C-alpha cells in the first residue's frame, strides 16, 4: 500500500470521472493529493471520504487560467508540501468537423485540453526541481494516436498533448522530472455516459474486449507512472484501450 508513499500530487479535473479514481488510487498507495476542478462535483464528498490529511479539494479553478494554477500550487506547497506528481486529467469534448467547427468551440477545447496541461506542467517545474524531481502524467487519448470523424478539435488537442509530453520529457530530463502520457480508449465516465452528443464515444461492442474501460483501470496506469516503478520511463505513452488500436 506504499507505492507512492511520501509523494505529493496535484490532480486536475478531480471532481468527477477518472479524476476521482486517480485521487483514490494515489491516496490508497500513500500519496497526499490536492485536487481541483471548475465545479464542486464529487470533490467535497471525496475530501470527506479520504480525510483532509490526505486530500484537499479546491473548486472554481480553471486549468485554462495561469493564475488558478498558481493558486493551486501555492496551496499544495503550503498545506501538503511541494508537488512531486502532477496528473493533467481535466478535459472536455465537443463534437466538431473541420468545415463546420466554430472558432469559439475549437478554442474552448484547445484551452482546456492543450493550454491547460501546458500551464500545469509549467506551474510545477520549479517545485519539482526543488524537490529533486517528479512525475508528470498527461491524460491523452486514443484520439491522440488515431483520428476519428466528428472529433476534429478533440483529436487536434490530444495529438498536441502527446507531442507536448515528448518535448517536455526531453527538456526536463536533466531535472529528474519524468513526463509521460496515458492514452485511454472509451471509458465509462459521466462525460461519456451522460452525453447526448453521438460523437462522444464509440459503442462498447466496437472494442475487442466488448466493453468500455472502467475509470479505475485508467487510474492503475496513472499510479504506475506516478510511482518509482516507472523510474526510467519518460516521453512514453501507455495505451489503455482494450486492444482497439492494436489492429
Coordinates of C-alpha atoms in Angstrom, one line a residue:
X1 CA 0.0 0.0 0.0
X2 CA 3.0 2.3 -0.2
X3 CA 3.7 2.6 -4.0
X4 CA 3.7 6.4 -3.9
X5 CA 4.3 6.9 -0.2
X6 CA 5.8 10.3 0.6
X7 CA 4.8 11.8 -2.8
X8 CA 2.6 14.9 -3.1
X9 CA 0.3 15.1 -6.1
X10 CA -1.9 17.6 -7.9
X11 CA -4.8 16.2 -9.9
X12 CA -6.9 18.4 -12.2
X13 CA -10.5 17.6 -13.1
X14 CA -10.7 15.9 -9.7
X15 CA -14.5 16.3 -9.2
X16 CA -15.7 13.5 -11.4
X17 CA -15.0 10.5 -13.6
X18 CA -11.4 9.4 -14.0
X19 CA -10.1 12.2 -11.8
X20 CA -11.9 10.8 -8.7
X21 CA -10.3 7.4 -9.3
X22 CA -6.8 8.9 -9.9
X23 CA -7.1 10.6 -6.5
X24 CA -8.4 7.4 -4.7
X25 CA -5.6 5.3 -6.2
X26 CA -2.9 7.8 -5.3
X27 CA -4.1 8.2 -1.7
X28 CA -4.6 4.5 -1.2
X29 CA -1.0 4.0 -2.1
X30 CA 0.4 6.6 0.2
X31 CA 0.4 9.9 -1.6
X32 CA -1.1 13.2 -0.4
X33 CA -3.2 14.9 -3.0
X34 CA -4.6 18.3 -3.9
X35 CA -7.4 18.1 -6.4
X36 CA -9.2 20.9 -8.2
X37 CA -11.9 21.5 -10.7
X38 CA -14.1 24.1 -12.2
X39 CA -17.1 22.7 -10.3
X40 CA -17.6 21.1 -6.9
X41 CA -19.0 17.8 -8.2
X42 CA -17.8 14.9 -6.1
X43 CA -14.9 16.9 -4.7
X44 CA -16.3 17.7 -1.2
X45 CA -17.6 14.1 -0.8
X46 CA -14.2 12.7 -1.8
X47 CA -12.5 15.0 0.6
X48 CA -14.7 13.7 3.4
X49 CA -14.1 10.1 2.4
X50 CA -10.3 10.5 2.3
X51 CA -9.7 13.0 5.1
X52 CA -8.1 16.4 5.0
X53 CA -4.7 15.0 5.9
X54 CA -4.6 13.1 2.6
X55 CA -6.7 15.1 0.2
X56 CA -7.5 18.8 -0.3
X57 CA -10.1 19.9 -2.9
X58 CA -10.4 23.3 -4.5
X59 CA -13.4 24.3 -6.6
X60 CA -13.8 27.1 -9.1
X61 CA -10.4 26.7 -10.5
X62 CA -9.9 26.5 -14.3
X63 CA -7.0 24.7 -15.9
X64 CA -7.0 27.4 -18.6
X65 CA -6.0 30.1 -16.1
X66 CA -2.4 30.6 -15.2
X67 CA -3.5 32.4 -12.0
X68 CA -5.6 29.5 -10.9
X69 CA -2.7 27.1 -11.4
X70 CA -0.5 29.3 -9.4
X71 CA -3.1 29.3 -6.5
X72 CA -3.3 25.5 -6.6
X73 CA 0.4 25.0 -6.5
X74 CA 0.8 27.5 -3.7
X75 CA -2.0 25.8 -1.7
X76 CA -0.3 22.5 -2.3
X77 CA 3.1 23.7 -1.0
X78 CA 1.5 25.4 2.0
X79 CA -0.6 22.5 3.2
X80 CA 1.0 19.3 1.9
X81 CA 4.4 20.2 0.6
X82 CA 5.9 20.7 -2.9
X83 CA 4.2 18.6 -5.6
X84 CA 6.2 15.7 -6.9
X85 CA 3.4 14.3 -9.1
X86 CA 1.1 16.1 -11.5
X87 CA -1.8 14.4 -13.2
X88 CA -3.2 16.6 -16.0
X89 CA -6.6 15.0 -16.1
X90 CA -9.1 17.7 -16.9
X91 CA -10.5 17.6 -20.4
X92 CA -13.6 18.4 -22.4
X93 CA -15.2 17.1 -25.6
X94 CA -17.1 18.9 -28.3
X95 CA -18.2 17.2 -31.5
X96 CA -16.7 19.1 -34.4
X97 CA -15.9 18.8 -38.0
X98 CA -13.1 20.8 -39.7
X99 CA -15.6 22.5 -42.1
X100 CA -18.3 23.4 -39.6
X101 CA -16.5 24.0 -36.3
X102 CA -16.8 27.5 -35.0
X103 CA -13.7 29.3 -33.8
X104 CA -15.3 29.6 -30.3
X105 CA -15.9 25.9 -29.9
X106 CA -12.5 25.0 -31.3
X107 CA -10.7 27.3 -28.9
X108 CA -12.7 26.1 -25.9
X109 CA -11.5 22.6 -26.5
X110 CA -7.9 23.7 -27.1
X111 CA -7.9 25.9 -24.0
X112 CA -8.8 23.0 -21.7
X113 CA -7.2 20.1 -23.4
X114 CA -4.0 21.6 -24.6
X115 CA -3.3 25.0 -22.9
X116 CA -4.4 23.6 -19.5
X117 CA -1.7 20.8 -19.5
X118 CA 0.9 23.3 -20.7
X119 CA 0.1 25.7 -17.8
X120 CA 0.0 22.8 -15.4
X121 CA 3.4 21.5 -16.4
X122 CA 4.9 25.0 -16.4
X123 CA 3.5 25.7 -12.9
X124 CA 5.0 22.7 -11.1
X125 CA 8.5 22.7 -12.7
X126 CA 10.2 24.9 -10.0
X127 CA 8.6 23.0 -7.2
X128 CA 9.6 19.6 -8.6
X129 CA 13.1 20.8 -9.3
X130 CA 13.3 22.0 -5.7
X131 CA 12.1 18.6 -4.5
X132 CA 14.7 16.8 -6.6
X133 CA 12.4 15.5 -9.4
X134 CA 8.9 14.4 -10.1
X135 CA 6.5 12.7 -12.4
X136 CA 4.0 14.4 -14.7
X137 CA 1.2 12.3 -16.2
X138 CA -0.8 13.7 -19.0
X139 CA -4.1 12.1 -19.7
X140 CA -4.2 11.9 -23.5
X141 CA -6.5 9.6 -25.5
X142 CA -6.5 7.1 -28.4
X143 CA -7.6 10.2 -30.2
X144 CA -4.0 11.3 -29.9
X145 CA -3.0 8.1 -31.7
X146 CA -5.6 7.8 -34.4
X147 CA -8.2 10.2 -35.9
X148 CA -11.9 9.9 -35.6
X149 CA -14.6 11.6 -37.6
X150 CA -16.6 14.4 -35.9
X151 CA -13.8 14.9 -33.4
X152 CA -11.7 17.4 -35.1
X153 CA -11.0 19.7 -32.2
X154 CA -10.6 16.9 -29.7
X155 CA -8.2 15.0 -31.9
X156 CA -6.2 18.1 -32.5
X157 CA -5.9 18.8 -28.8
X158 CA -4.8 15.2 -27.9
X159 CA -2.2 14.9 -30.7
X160 CA -0.8 18.2 -29.5
X161 CA -0.7 16.9 -25.9
X162 CA 1.1 13.8 -27.0
X163 CA 3.7 15.9 -28.7
X164 CA 4.0 18.3 -25.7
X165 CA 4.6 15.2 -23.5
X166 CA 7.6 14.2 -25.6
X167 CA 9.0 17.7 -25.8
X168 CA 8.7 18.3 -22.1
X169 CA 10.2 14.9 -21.3
X170 CA 13.4 15.9 -23.3
X171 CA 13.6 19.3 -21.7
X172 CA 13.0 18.2 -18.1
X173 CA 15.0 15.0 -18.0
X174 CA 18.1 16.7 -16.5
X175 CA 15.9 17.9 -13.6
X176 CA 14.8 14.4 -12.8
X177 CA 11.3 15.2 -14.0
X178 CA 9.6 12.5 -16.0
X179 CA 6.7 13.3 -18.4
X180 CA 4.5 10.5 -19.7
X181 CA 1.1 10.1 -21.2
X182 CA -1.8 7.7 -20.6
X183 CA -4.0 7.1 -23.7
X184 CA -7.3 5.7 -22.7
X185 CA -9.9 4.4 -25.1
X186 CA -13.6 5.0 -24.3
X187 CA -14.1 5.0 -20.5
X188 CA -17.3 4.8 -18.5
X189 CA -17.2 8.2 -17.0
X190 CA -20.1 10.8 -16.7
X191 CA -18.7 12.7 -19.7
X192 CA -19.4 9.6 -21.8
X193 CA -22.3 8.0 -20.0
X194 CA -24.4 11.2 -19.7
X195 CA -23.5 12.7 -23.1
X196 CA -26.3 13.3 -25.7
X197 CA -23.6 14.0 -28.4
X198 CA -23.4 11.0 -30.7
X199 CA -19.8 11.8 -31.5
X200 CA -18.7 11.4 -27.9
X201 CA -17.9 7.7 -27.8
X202 CA -17.8 4.5 -29.9
X203 CA -20.2 1.8 -28.8
X204 CA -18.8 -0.8 -26.4
X205 CA -19.1 -3.5 -29.0
X206 CA -16.6 -1.7 -31.2
X207 CA -13.8 -2.8 -28.8
X208 CA -12.1 -6.2 -28.9
X209 CA -12.9 -6.5 -25.1
X210 CA -16.6 -5.8 -25.9
X211 CA -16.8 -3.1 -23.3
X212 CA -15.5 0.4 -22.3
X213 CA -12.7 0.8 -19.7
X214 CA -13.6 1.3 -16.1
X215 CA -12.1 4.5 -14.6
X216 CA -10.1 2.6 -12.1
X217 CA -8.4 0.7 -14.9
X218 CA -7.0 4.0 -16.2
X219 CA -6.1 5.1 -12.7
X220 CA -3.9 1.9 -12.4
X221 CA -1.8 3.2 -15.3
X222 CA -1.6 6.6 -13.8
X223 CA -0.5 5.1 -10.5
X224 CA 2.3 3.2 -12.2
X225 CA 3.6 6.3 -13.9
X226 CA 3.4 8.3 -10.7
X227 CA 5.4 5.7 -8.8
X228 CA 9.1 4.9 -8.9
X229 CA 8.3 1.7 -10.6
X230 CA 8.4 3.7 -13.9
X231 CA 11.6 5.5 -12.9
X232 CA 13.3 5.1 -16.4
X233 CA 10.2 5.9 -18.4
X234 CA 9.7 9.3 -19.8
X235 CA 8.3 10.6 -23.1
X236 CA 6.2 7.4 -23.4
X237 CA 2.6 6.6 -23.9
X238 CA 0.7 3.9 -22.0
X239 CA -2.3 2.9 -24.1
X240 CA -5.2 1.5 -22.2
X241 CA -7.8 0.8 -24.8
X242 CA -8.7 -2.9 -24.8
X243 CA -6.7 -3.6 -27.9
X244 CA -8.7 -1.1 -30.0
X245 CA -5.6 0.5 -31.7
X246 CA -3.7 -2.8 -31.9
X247 CA -5.2 -3.7 -35.3

